[in-house]
Backbone as CSV, one residue per row, in Angstrom:
resi,resn,N_x,N_y,N_z,CA_x,CA_y,CA_z,C_x,C_y,C_z
1,LEU,0.826,-1.191,0.000,0.000,0.000,0.000,0.869,1.253,0.000
2,GLU,1.984,1.165,0.712,2.886,2.309,0.783,3.447,2.647,-0.597
3,MET,3.813,1.624,-1.354,4.357,1.856,-2.695,3.301,2.469,-3.608
4,ALA,2.069,1.990,-3.519,0.994,2.557,-4.340,0.817,4.036,-4.018
5,ARG,0.867,4.375,-2.764,0.743,5.785,-2.366,1.930,6.603,-2.875
6,ALA,3.127,6.013,-2.858,4.315,6.710,-3.353,4.212,6.963,-4.857
7,VAL,3.694,5.989,-5.599,3.509,6.150,-7.040,2.626,7.362,-7.311
8,LYS,1.517,7.448,-6.619,0.589,8.563,-6.833,1.165,9.883,-6.316
9,ALA,1.908,9.839,-5.218,2.512,11.056,-4.659,3.502,11.682,-5.643
10,HIS,4.099,10.856,-6.493,5.048,11.360,-7.479,4.385,11.665,-8.828
11,GLY,3.070,11.582,-8.873,2.332,11.977,-10.065,2.289,10.960,-11.189
12,TYR,2.641,9.721,-10.897,2.609,8.688,-11.931,1.212,8.076,-12.042
13,PRO,0.841,7.642,-13.240,-0.422,6.899,-13.362,-0.243,5.512,-12.751
14,MET,-1.329,4.950,-12.280,-1.246,3.629,-11.651,-2.330,2.706,-12.198
15,VAL,-1.896,1.528,-12.603,-2.798,0.474,-13.057,-2.694,-0.658,-12.050
16,LEU,-3.824,-1.094,-11.523,-3.853,-2.221,-10.593,-4.578,-3.383,-11.257
17,ASN,-4.087,-4.587,-11.013,-4.709,-5.788,-11.551,-5.005,-6.725,-10.395
18,PHE,-6.252,-7.112,-10.274,-6.659,-8.073,-9.250,-7.160,-9.331,-9.936
19,VAL,-6.577,-10.458,-9.583,-7.028,-11.748,-10.106,-8.148,-12.236,-9.197
20,THR,-9.321,-12.417,-9.776,-10.456,-12.880,-8.983,-10.670,-14.373,-9.206
21,HIS,-11.240,-15.003,-8.199,-11.552,-16.432,-8.253,-12.707,-16.688,-7.289
22,ARG,-13.116,-17.916,-7.201,-14.281,-18.302,-6.402,-14.209,-17.808,-4.952
23,HIS,-12.998,-17.707,-4.409,-12.852,-17.406,-2.985,-12.686,-15.924,-2.664
24,ASN,-12.504,-15.058,-3.684,-12.384,-13.628,-3.380,-13.339,-12.738,-4.172
25,ILE,-14.027,-13.288,-5.162,-14.864,-12.461,-6.028,-16.041,-11.829,-5.274
26,ASP,-16.467,-12.446,-4.190,-17.573,-11.867,-3.417,-17.144,-10.629,-2.634
27,LYS,-15.858,-10.326,-2.656,-15.335,-9.115,-2.003,-15.015,-8.038,-3.039
28,ILE,-15.616,-8.121,-4.216,-15.306,-7.204,-5.307,-15.535,-5.751,-4.912
29,ASP,-16.557,-5.489,-4.110,-16.801,-4.113,-3.678,-15.653,-3.587,-2.821
30,ARG,-15.123,-4.414,-1.942,-13.998,-4.007,-1.097,-12.736,-3.805,-1.937
31,ILE,-12.555,-4.637,-2.946,-11.406,-4.494,-3.845,-11.494,-3.158,-4.583
32,ILE,-12.670,-2.843,-5.107,-12.858,-1.579,-5.831,-12.668,-0.395,-4.895
33,GLU,-13.196,-0.476,-3.698,-13.017,0.612,-2.723,-11.539,0.850,-2.437
34,LEU,-10.759,-0.218,-2.307,-9.321,-0.081,-2.087,-8.674,0.639,-3.274
35,CYS,-9.050,0.264,-4.478,-8.489,0.893,-5.676,-8.812,2.381,-5.731
36,ILE,-10.023,2.722,-5.366,-10.422,4.131,-5.344,-9.622,4.878,-4.280
37,ALA,-9.491,4.281,-3.104,-8.730,4.910,-2.017,-7.265,5.115,-2.408
38,LEU,-6.715,4.200,-3.212,-5.320,4.307,-3.650,-5.165,5.199,-4.886
39,GLU,-6.288,5.720,-5.395,-6.309,6.618,-6.554,-5.801,5.955,-7.835
40,ALA,-6.145,4.689,-8.014,-5.755,3.981,-9.236,-6.411,4.634,-10.445
41,ASP,-5.664,4.704,-11.533,-6.207,5.263,-12.769,-6.986,4.212,-13.553
42,PHE,-6.457,3.004,-13.574,-7.106,1.876,-14.238,-7.050,0.674,-13.308
43,VAL,-8.143,-0.100,-13.298,-8.203,-1.305,-12.473,-8.729,-2.432,-13.348
44,GLU,-7.951,-3.500,-13.450,-8.407,-4.686,-14.167,-8.816,-5.726,-13.137
45,LEU,-10.065,-6.122,-13.203,-10.626,-7.159,-12.337,-10.812,-8.380,-13.231
46,ALA,-9.818,-9.247,-13.236,-9.792,-10.351,-14.194,-9.915,-11.692,-13.493
47,THR,-10.812,-12.522,-13.984,-10.947,-13.866,-13.446,-9.682,-14.653,-13.759
48,CYS,-9.286,-15.472,-12.831,-8.096,-16.320,-12.956,-8.063,-16.983,-14.334
49,GLN,-6.890,-16.985,-14.954,-6.693,-17.681,-16.224,-6.311,-19.120,-15.911
50,PHE,-6.961,-20.057,-16.527,-6.800,-21.457,-16.163,-5.787,-22.186,-17.042
51,TYR,-4.520,-21.953,-16.719,-3.394,-22.624,-17.353,-2.577,-23.278,-16.247
52,GLY,-1.858,-24.331,-16.564,-0.959,-24.958,-15.591,-1.666,-25.356,-14.308
53,TRP,-1.131,-24.907,-13.171,-1.669,-25.253,-11.855,-3.133,-24.839,-11.731
54,ALA,-3.457,-23.652,-12.227,-4.838,-23.174,-12.120,-5.796,-24.082,-12.886
55,GLN,-5.367,-24.605,-14.039,-6.213,-25.530,-14.805,-6.489,-26.790,-13.992
56,LEU,-5.466,-27.290,-13.320,-5.633,-28.492,-12.497,-6.582,-28.250,-11.327
57,ASN,-6.713,-27.003,-10.908,-7.545,-26.641,-9.757,-8.746,-25.783,-10.151
58,ARG,-9.151,-25.873,-11.417,-10.235,-25.036,-11.932,-11.523,-25.181,-11.129
59,VAL,-11.861,-26.385,-10.742,-13.110,-26.610,-10.000,-13.132,-25.781,-8.712
60,GLY,-12.001,-25.664,-8.056,-11.930,-24.905,-6.814,-11.753,-23.415,-6.997
61,LEU,-11.386,-22.970,-8.211,-11.106,-21.554,-8.450,-12.160,-20.838,-9.293
62,LEU,-12.808,-21.551,-10.206,-13.761,-20.910,-11.114,-14.973,-20.401,-10.343
63,PRO,-15.237,-19.079,-10.426,-16.441,-18.559,-9.770,-17.695,-19.158,-10.408
64,THR,-18.759,-19.217,-9.634,-20.027,-19.672,-10.194,-20.566,-18.590,-11.123
65,LYS,-21.484,-18.964,-11.983,-22.129,-17.993,-12.871,-22.783,-16.887,-12.045
66,GLU,-23.413,-17.265,-10.941,-24.084,-16.288,-10.078,-23.075,-15.310,-9.474
67,GLN,-21.922,-15.809,-9.051,-20.888,-14.924,-8.507,-20.420,-13.924,-9.564
68,LEU,-20.231,-14.394,-10.790,-19.784,-13.508,-11.863,-20.826,-12.450,-12.190
69,VAL,-22.085,-12.849,-12.256,-23.163,-11.901,-12.551,-23.215,-10.822,-11.473
70,ARG,-23.130,-11.232,-10.215,-23.160,-10.279,-9.101,-21.954,-9.334,-9.155
71,ALA,-20.768,-9.883,-9.367,-19.551,-9.064,-9.397,-19.580,-8.072,-10.558
72,GLU,-20.068,-8.508,-11.707,-20.150,-7.592,-12.847,-21.178,-6.494,-12.592
73,ARG,-22.298,-6.849,-11.959,-23.311,-5.840,-11.610,-22.716,-4.794,-10.671
74,ILE,-22.013,-5.246,-9.644,-21.401,-4.324,-8.683,-20.366,-3.442,-9.386
75,THR,-19.565,-4.040,-10.260,-18.569,-3.266,-11.008,-19.253,-2.203,-11.854
76,ASN,-20.345,-2.557,-12.525,-21.081,-1.589,-13.343,-21.674,-0.472,-12.492
77,GLU,-22.141,-0.802,-11.296,-22.657,0.230,-10.386,-21.544,1.209,-10.004
78,TYR,-20.371,0.681,-9.707,-19.231,1.550,-9.388,-18.822,2.385,-10.594
79,ARG,-18.844,1.797,-11.784,-18.516,2.564,-12.993,-19.441,3.771,-13.129
80,ALA,-20.735,3.526,-12.968,-21.717,4.603,-13.094,-21.485,5.671,-12.029
81,LYS,-21.224,5.247,-10.806,-20.978,6.186,-9.703,-19.724,7.017,-9.977
82,LEU,-18.649,6.369,-10.396,-17.401,7.079,-10.679,-17.583,8.074,-11.822
83,GLU,-18.286,7.653,-12.863,-18.528,8.548,-13.996,-19.363,9.752,-13.572
84,ALA,-20.414,9.519,-12.778,-21.276,10.610,-12.311,-20.496,11.614,-11.462
85,GLU,-19.508,11.122,-10.731,-18.690,11.989,-9.875,-17.520,12.611,-10.634
86,GLY,-17.358,12.241,-11.900,-16.228,12.741,-12.674,-14.900,12.159,-12.221
87,HIS,-14.963,11.007,-11.586,-13.758,10.344,-11.070,-13.020,9.687,-12.233
88,PRO,-11.693,9.829,-12.309,-10.949,9.303,-13.461,-10.700,7.794,-13.468
89,CYS,-10.963,7.100,-12.382,-10.673,5.665,-12.303,-11.533,4.882,-13.301
90,LYS,-10.880,4.050,-14.109,-11.572,3.200,-15.081,-11.507,1.757,-14.611
91,LEU,-12.660,1.098,-14.559,-12.749,-0.292,-14.118,-12.934,-1.205,-15.325
92,ILE,-12.088,-2.215,-15.420,-12.149,-3.191,-16.510,-12.470,-4.542,-15.882
93,PHE,-13.591,-5.131,-16.269,-14.031,-6.409,-15.700,-13.894,-7.483,-16.767
94,VAL,-13.075,-8.483,-16.506,-12.806,-9.541,-17.486,-13.398,-10.851,-16.982
95,THR,-14.342,-11.395,-17.745,-14.996,-12.640,-17.349,-14.371,-13.830,-18.078
96,PRO,-14.465,-15.004,-17.487,-13.960,-16.197,-18.177,-14.955,-16.641,-19.246
97,ASP,-14.482,-17.447,-20.170,-15.338,-17.940,-21.256,-16.138,-19.182,-20.877
98,TYR,-15.943,-19.707,-19.690,-16.513,-21.006,-19.331,-18.037,-21.043,-19.331
99,TYR,-18.690,-19.907,-19.227,-20.153,-19.887,-19.220,-20.719,-19.337,-20.529
100,GLU,-19.867,-19.166,-21.526,-20.286,-18.636,-22.822,-20.340,-19.771,-23.845
101,GLU,-21.041,-19.530,-24.947,-21.100,-20.541,-26.000,-19.827,-20.554,-26.837
102,ARG,-19.194,-19.379,-26.976,-17.959,-19.266,-27.754,-16.980,-18.397,-26.972
103,PRO,-15.688,-18.655,-27.134,-14.714,-17.800,-26.451,-14.717,-16.392,-27.036
104,LYS,-14.447,-15.415,-26.180,-14.369,-14.037,-26.665,-13.044,-13.837,-27.399
105,ALA,-12.987,-12.803,-28.189,-11.763,-12.506,-28.928,-10.624,-12.240,-27.952
106,CYS,-9.494,-12.798,-28.243,-8.312,-12.657,-27.393,-7.413,-11.558,-27.955
107,MET,-6.808,-10.787,-27.092,-5.843,-9.763,-27.509,-6.433,-8.856,-28.591
108,ASN,-7.639,-8.364,-28.371,-8.303,-7.439,-29.290,-8.658,-8.093,-30.628
109,GLY,-8.900,-9.370,-30.620,-9.285,-10.075,-31.845,-8.167,-10.974,-32.319
110,TRP,-8.472,-12.214,-32.497,-7.472,-13.230,-32.840,-6.616,-12.829,-34.030
111,GLY,-5.358,-12.595,-33.790,-4.415,-12.330,-34.860,-4.617,-11.015,-35.585
112,SER,-5.515,-10.155,-35.129,-5.759,-8.903,-35.837,-4.677,-7.869,-35.561
113,ILE,-4.029,-7.966,-34.409,-2.964,-7.022,-34.067,-1.663,-7.748,-33.760
114,PHE,-1.744,-8.819,-32.967,-0.559,-9.541,-32.532,-0.641,-11.010,-32.938
115,LEU,0.515,-11.609,-33.132,0.634,-13.053,-33.293,1.686,-13.524,-32.301
116,THR,1.512,-14.724,-31.803,2.520,-15.339,-30.950,3.266,-16.353,-31.794
117,VAL,4.588,-16.270,-31.790,5.409,-17.248,-32.498,6.144,-18.052,-31.436
118,THR,5.899,-19.360,-31.433,6.498,-20.243,-30.432,7.953,-20.551,-30.800
119,PRO,8.727,-21.083,-29.858,10.130,-21.421,-30.158,10.301,-22.369,-31.345
120,ASP,9.296,-23.214,-31.606,9.423,-24.130,-32.752,8.925,-23.505,-34.059
121,GLY,8.551,-22.214,-34.014,8.148,-21.497,-35.216,6.665,-21.504,-35.514
122,THR,5.859,-22.128,-34.675,4.414,-22.148,-34.887,3.836,-20.762,-34.600
123,ALA,3.061,-20.230,-35.540,2.402,-18.939,-35.350,1.002,-19.182,-34.794
124,LEU,0.700,-18.534,-33.672,-0.597,-18.696,-33.013,-1.306,-17.347,-32.938
125,PRO,-2.624,-17.317,-33.116,-3.358,-16.060,-33.015,-3.517,-15.585,-31.572
126,CYS,-3.229,-16.474,-30.614,-3.432,-16.189,-29.196,-2.448,-17.043,-28.406
127,HIS,-1.923,-16.500,-27.317,-0.936,-17.256,-26.537,-1.498,-18.548,-25.954
128,GLY,-2.793,-18.655,-25.812,-3.398,-19.861,-25.260,-3.933,-20.826,-26.301
129,ALA,-3.717,-20.545,-27.579,-4.333,-21.343,-28.642,-3.903,-22.805,-28.641
130,ARG,-2.704,-23.098,-28.203,-2.232,-24.489,-28.194,-3.073,-25.371,-27.287
131,GLN,-3.686,-24.805,-26.270,-4.469,-25.603,-25.324,-5.903,-25.815,-25.776
132,MET,-6.283,-25.196,-26.884,-7.667,-25.298,-27.340,-7.863,-26.537,-28.198
133,PRO,-9.022,-27.172,-28.065,-9.301,-28.392,-28.833,-9.703,-28.073,-30.274
134,VAL,-8.717,-27.693,-31.079,-8.974,-27.326,-32.473,-8.591,-28.499,-33.364
135,GLN,-9.467,-28.854,-34.296,-9.190,-29.951,-35.238,-8.501,-29.388,-36.462
């Protein structure tokens, strides 16, 4: 917290990223309040990405659909409040694809801006594409 305050005291912009999961997403309001108190310019509230260890523990980490709906509603309420007050903090809420019919575009649209090239020379439209069940 001290470092965050020092960043703002020196006039630098601050971006905070909070990884949410089943066990902390119900505290989203407290997380947002902390970000506002620290004068964050941008806040990314992103659900845990399920690669490696997290993939093995997805059942214990993936928020329920109801938790995600509630957290997004609360985030939207804070967005509206901040905008009405002219507060500069921008809240970015990133949901997982597990409750959707199709995955959302990755990195601003698959391969539209960036490509990932692996050490063996394979070009991927997204850093996670190798884990997807593509025929």
